[in-house]
JSON list of C-alpha atoms and ligand atoms in Angstrom, two decimals:
[
{"chain": "B", "resi": 1, "resn": "MET", "atom": "CA", "xyz": [-0.01, -0.08, 0.13]},
{"chain": "B", "resi": 2, "resn": "PRO", "atom": "CA", "xyz": [1.71, 3.15, -1.00]},
{"chain": "B", "resi": 3, "resn": "ARG", "atom": "CA", "xyz": [1.87, 5.99, 1.44]},
{"chain": "B", "resi": 4, "resn": "LYS", "atom": "CA", "xyz": [1.88, 9.49, 0.51]},
{"chain": "B", "resi": 5, "resn": "ASP", "atom": "CA", "xyz": [2.26, 11.24, 3.97]},
{"chain": "B", "resi": 6, "resn": "PHE", "atom": "CA", "xyz": [6.21, 11.49, 4.19]},
{"chain": "B", "resi": 7, "resn": "ILE", "atom": "CA", "xyz": [7.20, 13.86, 1.38]},
{"chain": "B", "resi": 8, "resn": "LYS", "atom": "CA", "xyz": [10.73, 14.22, 0.79]},
{"chain": "B", "resi": 9, "resn": "HIS", "atom": "CA", "xyz": [12.55, 16.77, -1.53]},
{"chain": "B", "resi": 10, "resn": "ASN", "atom": "CA", "xyz": [12.63, 19.46, 0.99]},
{"chain": "B", "resi": 11, "resn": "GLN", "atom": "CA", "xyz": [8.68, 20.37, 1.78]},
{"chain": "B", "resi": 12, "resn": "ALA", "atom": "CA", "xyz": [7.46, 20.59, 4.93]},
{"chain": "B", "resi": 13, "resn": "PHE", "atom": "CA", "xyz": [6.18, 17.34, 5.97]},
{"chain": "B", "resi": 14, "resn": "ILE", "atom": "CA", "xyz": [4.23, 15.29, 8.87]},
{"chain": "B", "resi": 15, "resn": "CYS", "atom": "CA", "xyz": [6.40, 12.53, 10.14]},
{"chain": "B", "resi": 16, "resn": "SER", "atom": "CA", "xyz": [4.60, 9.31, 9.47]},
{"chain": "B", "resi": 17, "resn": "SER", "atom": "CA", "xyz": [6.32, 7.47, 12.48]},
{"chain": "B", "resi": 18, "resn": "CYS", "atom": "CA", "xyz": [6.10, 10.16, 15.42]},
{"chain": "B", "resi": 19, "resn": "LYS", "atom": "CA", "xyz": [3.79, 12.28, 13.85]},
{"chain": "B", "resi": 20, "resn": "SER", "atom": "CA", "xyz": [6.16, 15.54, 14.84]},
{"chain": "B", "resi": 21, "resn": "GLU", "atom": "CA", "xyz": [6.18, 18.81, 12.16]},
{"chain": "B", "resi": 22, "resn": "ASN", "atom": "CA", "xyz": [9.46, 19.25, 10.03]},
{"chain": "B", "resi": 23, "resn": "PRO", "atom": "CA", "xyz": [9.70, 22.43, 8.20]},
{"chain": "B", "resi": 24, "resn": "PRO", "atom": "CA", "xyz": [11.90, 22.58, 4.88]},
{"chain": "B", "resi": 25, "resn": "LEU", "atom": "CA", "xyz": [15.46, 22.54, 5.39]},
{"chain": "B", "resi": 26, "resn": "GLU", "atom": "CA", "xyz": [17.23, 25.90, 4.71]},
{"chain": "B", "resi": 27, "resn": "GLY", "atom": "CA", "xyz": [19.99, 25.11, 2.12]},
{"chain": "B", "resi": 28, "resn": "GLY", "atom": "CA", "xyz": [19.57, 21.85, 2.14]},
{"chain": "B", "resi": 29, "resn": "GLU", "atom": "CA", "xyz": [16.94, 18.63, 1.72]},
{"chain": "B", "resi": 30, "resn": "ARG", "atom": "CA", "xyz": [14.63, 17.33, 4.12]},
{"chain": "B", "resi": 31, "resn": "ASN", "atom": "CA", "xyz": [15.11, 13.41, 3.85]},
{"chain": "B", "resi": 32, "resn": "HIS", "atom": "CA", "xyz": [14.56, 12.04, 7.10]},
{"chain": "B", "resi": 33, "resn": "CYS", "atom": "CA", "xyz": [12.16, 13.08, 10.10]},
{"chain": "B", "resi": 34, "resn": "ARG", "atom": "CA", "xyz": [14.45, 15.68, 12.41]},
{"chain": "B", "resi": 35, "resn": "SER", "atom": "CA", "xyz": [12.60, 14.31, 15.55]},
{"chain": "B", "resi": 36, "resn": "CYS", "atom": "CA", "xyz": [13.20, 10.55, 15.35]},
{"chain": "B", "resi": 37, "resn": "LEU", "atom": "CA", "xyz": [15.43, 10.06, 12.55]},
{"chain": "B", "resi": 38, "resn": "TYR", "atom": "CA", "xyz": [13.17, 7.50, 10.71]},
{"chain": "B", "resi": 39, "resn": "SER", "atom": "CA", "xyz": [12.23, 7.96, 6.66]},
{"chain": "B", "resi": 40, "resn": "LEU", "atom": "CA", "xyz": [10.63, 6.23, 4.25]},
{"chain": "B", "resi": 41, "resn": "HIS", "atom": "CA", "xyz": [11.87, 3.44, 1.41]},
{"chain": "B", "resi": 42, "resn": "VAL", "atom": "CA", "xyz": [10.97, 5.74, -1.82]},
{"chain": "B", "resi": 43, "resn": "ASP", "atom": "CA", "xyz": [14.47, 5.73, -3.38]},
{"chain": "B", "resi": 44, "resn": "ALA", "atom": "CA", "xyz": [16.03, 2.82, -5.44]},
{"chain": "B", "resi": 45, "resn": "GLU", "atom": "CA", "xyz": [19.69, 3.40, -5.78]},
{"chain": "B", "resi": 46, "resn": "THR", "atom": "CA", "xyz": [20.03, 7.02, -5.48]},
{"chain": "B", "resi": 47, "resn": "PRO", "atom": "CA", "xyz": [18.87, 9.39, -2.94]},
{"chain": "B", "resi": 48, "resn": "GLY", "atom": "CA", "xyz": [15.80, 11.31, -4.55]},
{"chain": "B", "resi": 49, "resn": "ASP", "atom": "CA", "xyz": [15.61, 9.07, -7.68]},
{"chain": "B", "resi": 50, "resn": "ARG", "atom": "CA", "xyz": [11.94, 7.64, -6.30]},
{"chain": "B", "resi": 51, "resn": "GLN", "atom": "CA", "xyz": [12.30, 4.55, -7.83]},
{"chain": "B", "resi": 52, "resn": "SER", "atom": "CA", "xyz": [11.81, 2.23, -5.18]},
{"chain": "B", "resi": 53, "resn": "SER", "atom": "CA", "xyz": [7.98, 0.92, -4.85]},
{"chain": "B", "resi": 54, "resn": "CYS", "atom": "CA", "xyz": [8.83, -0.73, -1.55]},
{"chain": "B", "resi": 55, "resn": "LYS", "atom": "CA", "xyz": [7.51, 2.24, 0.68]},
{"chain": "B", "resi": 56, "resn": "GLY", "atom": "CA", "xyz": [8.62, 0.70, 3.82]},
{"chain": "B", "resi": 57, "resn": "ARG", "atom": "CA", "xyz": [9.35, 2.53, 7.02]},
{"chain": "B", "resi": 58, "resn": "MET", "atom": "CA", "xyz": [13.28, 3.13, 7.27]},
{"chain": "B", "resi": 59, "resn": "GLU", "atom": "CA", "xyz": [14.79, 3.12, 10.71]},
{"chain": "B", "resi": 60, "resn": "PRO", "atom": "CA", "xyz": [18.16, 4.90, 11.61]},
{"chain": "B", "resi": 61, "resn": "ALA", "atom": "CA", "xyz": [20.88, 2.20, 11.97]},
{"chain": "B", "resi": 62, "resn": "ARG", "atom": "CA", "xyz": [23.78, 3.80, 12.43]},
{"chain": "B", "resi": 63, "resn": "VAL", "atom": "CA", "xyz": [25.82, 7.23, 11.76]},
{"chain": "B", "resi": 64, "resn": "GLU", "atom": "CA", "xyz": [28.64, 6.56, 9.52]},
{"chain": "B", "resi": 65, "resn": "TYR", "atom": "CA", "xyz": [31.63, 9.01, 8.52]},
{"chain": "B", "resi": 66, "resn": "LYS", "atom": "CA", "xyz": [31.88, 9.09, 4.48]},
{"chain": "B", "resi": 67, "resn": "GLY", "atom": "CA", "xyz": [35.10, 11.27, 3.77]},
{"chain": "B", "resi": 68, "resn": "ALA", "atom": "CA", "xyz": [33.97, 14.46, 1.57]},
{"chain": "B", "resi": 69, "resn": "LYS", "atom": "CA", "xyz": [30.58, 13.79, 2.92]},
{"chain": "B", "resi": 70, "resn": "GLY", "atom": "CA", "xyz": [31.28, 14.11, 6.60]},
{"chain": "B", "resi": 71, "resn": "PHE", "atom": "CA", "xyz": [28.91, 11.84, 8.55]},
{"chain": "B", "resi": 72, "resn": "MET", "atom": "CA", "xyz": [25.84, 10.35, 7.50]},
{"chain": "B", "resi": 73, "resn": "VAL", "atom": "CA", "xyz": [22.78, 8.62, 8.80]},
{"chain": "B", "resi": 74, "resn": "VAL", "atom": "CA", "xyz": [22.40, 4.98, 7.31]},
{"chain": "B", "resi": 75, "resn": "HIS", "atom": "CA", "xyz": [18.86, 4.09, 7.01]},
{"chain": "B", "resi": 76, "resn": "ARG", "atom": "CA", "xyz": [17.45, 0.35, 6.96]},
{"chain": "B", "resi": 77, "resn": "CYS", "atom": "CA", "xyz": [14.27, -0.50, 5.44]},
{"chain": "B", "resi": 78, "resn": "VAL", "atom": "CA", "xyz": [12.03, -2.38, 8.17]},
{"chain": "B", "resi": 79, "resn": "GLN", "atom": "CA", "xyz": [10.42, -3.88, 5.00]},
{"chain": "B", "resi": 80, "resn": "CYS", "atom": "CA", "xyz": [12.99, -5.18, 2.44]},
{"chain": "B", "resi": 81, "resn": "GLY", "atom": "CA", "xyz": [16.47, -4.46, 4.47]},
{"chain": "B", "resi": 82, "resn": "LYS", "atom": "CA", "xyz": [17.89, -1.86, 2.08]},
{"chain": "B", "resi": 83, "resn": "GLU", "atom": "CA", "xyz": [20.29, 0.63, 3.35]},
{"chain": "B", "resi": 84, "resn": "ILE", "atom": "CA", "xyz": [20.50, 3.85, 2.18]},
{"chain": "B", "resi": 85, "resn": "ALA", "atom": "CA", "xyz": [23.04, 6.88, 3.70]},
{"chain": "B", "resi": 86, "resn": "ASN", "atom": "CA", "xyz": [21.52, 10.31, 4.13]},
{"chain": "B", "resi": 87, "resn": "ARG", "atom": "CA", "xyz": [23.12, 13.92, 4.94]},
{"chain": "B", "resi": 88, "resn": "LEU", "atom": "CA", "xyz": [22.53, 14.71, 8.15]},
{"chain": "B", "resi": 89, "resn": "ALA", "atom": "CA", "xyz": [20.75, 17.95, 8.91]},
{"chain": "B", "resi": 90, "resn": "PRO", "atom": "CA", "xyz": [21.62, 20.40, 11.32]},
{"chain": "B", "resi": 91, "resn": "ASP", "atom": "CA", "xyz": [18.88, 20.23, 13.32]},
{"chain": "B", "resi": 92, "resn": "ASP", "atom": "CA", "xyz": [18.50, 16.34, 13.95]},
{"chain": "B", "resi": 93, "resn": "ASP", "atom": "CA", "xyz": [17.84, 15.26, 16.97]},
{"chain": "B", "resi": 94, "resn": "GLN", "atom": "CA", "xyz": [21.42, 15.12, 18.57]},
{"chain": "B", "resi": 95, "resn": "THR", "atom": "CA", "xyz": [20.21, 12.55, 21.25]},
{"chain": "B", "resi": 96, "resn": "ILE", "atom": "CA", "xyz": [19.16, 9.89, 18.86]},
{"chain": "B", "resi": 97, "resn": "LEU", "atom": "CA", "xyz": [22.30, 10.89, 16.60]},
{"chain": "B", "resi": 98, "resn": "SER", "atom": "CA", "xyz": [25.05, 9.93, 19.71]},
{"chain": "B", "resi": 99, "resn": "LYS", "atom": "CA", "xyz": [23.26, 6.86, 20.38]},
{"chain": "B", "resi": 100, "resn": "LEU", "atom": "CA", "xyz": [23.75, 5.70, 16.50]},
{"chain": "B", "resi": 101, "resn": "SER", "atom": "CA", "xyz": [27.25, 7.25, 16.75]},
{"chain": "B", "resi": 102, "resn": "PRO", "atom": "CA", "xyz": [29.99, 4.46, 16.84]},
{"chain": "O", "resi": 201, "resn": "ZN", "atom": "ZN1", "xyz": [9.50, 11.27, 13.27]},
{"chain": "O", "resi": 202, "resn": "ZN", "atom": "ZN1", "xyz": [12.29, -1.34, 1.45]}
]
């Protein structure tokens, strides 16, 4: 069943996991909830490609350091197990991030 309540591409959205409001991200792209860090599986290979038909909920699995891209949060789909790394936002919840960091 497709879910349309979690819009990426830097629009304001209400998180489908924790119901908190996310404003657009200044100078970036809002691709996960800043409060619970959950995302949705809408991309197949490239972040933003919207080619996945899975639409499963993606949980924040861990934080990884990716060289030039800096720290990224790795989301793992609870439905299919796919992992996708996403850029962090400056207002992401620091308590959750610190628990994910190595
Ligand atoms: Zn949330
Ligand atoms: Zn998936």
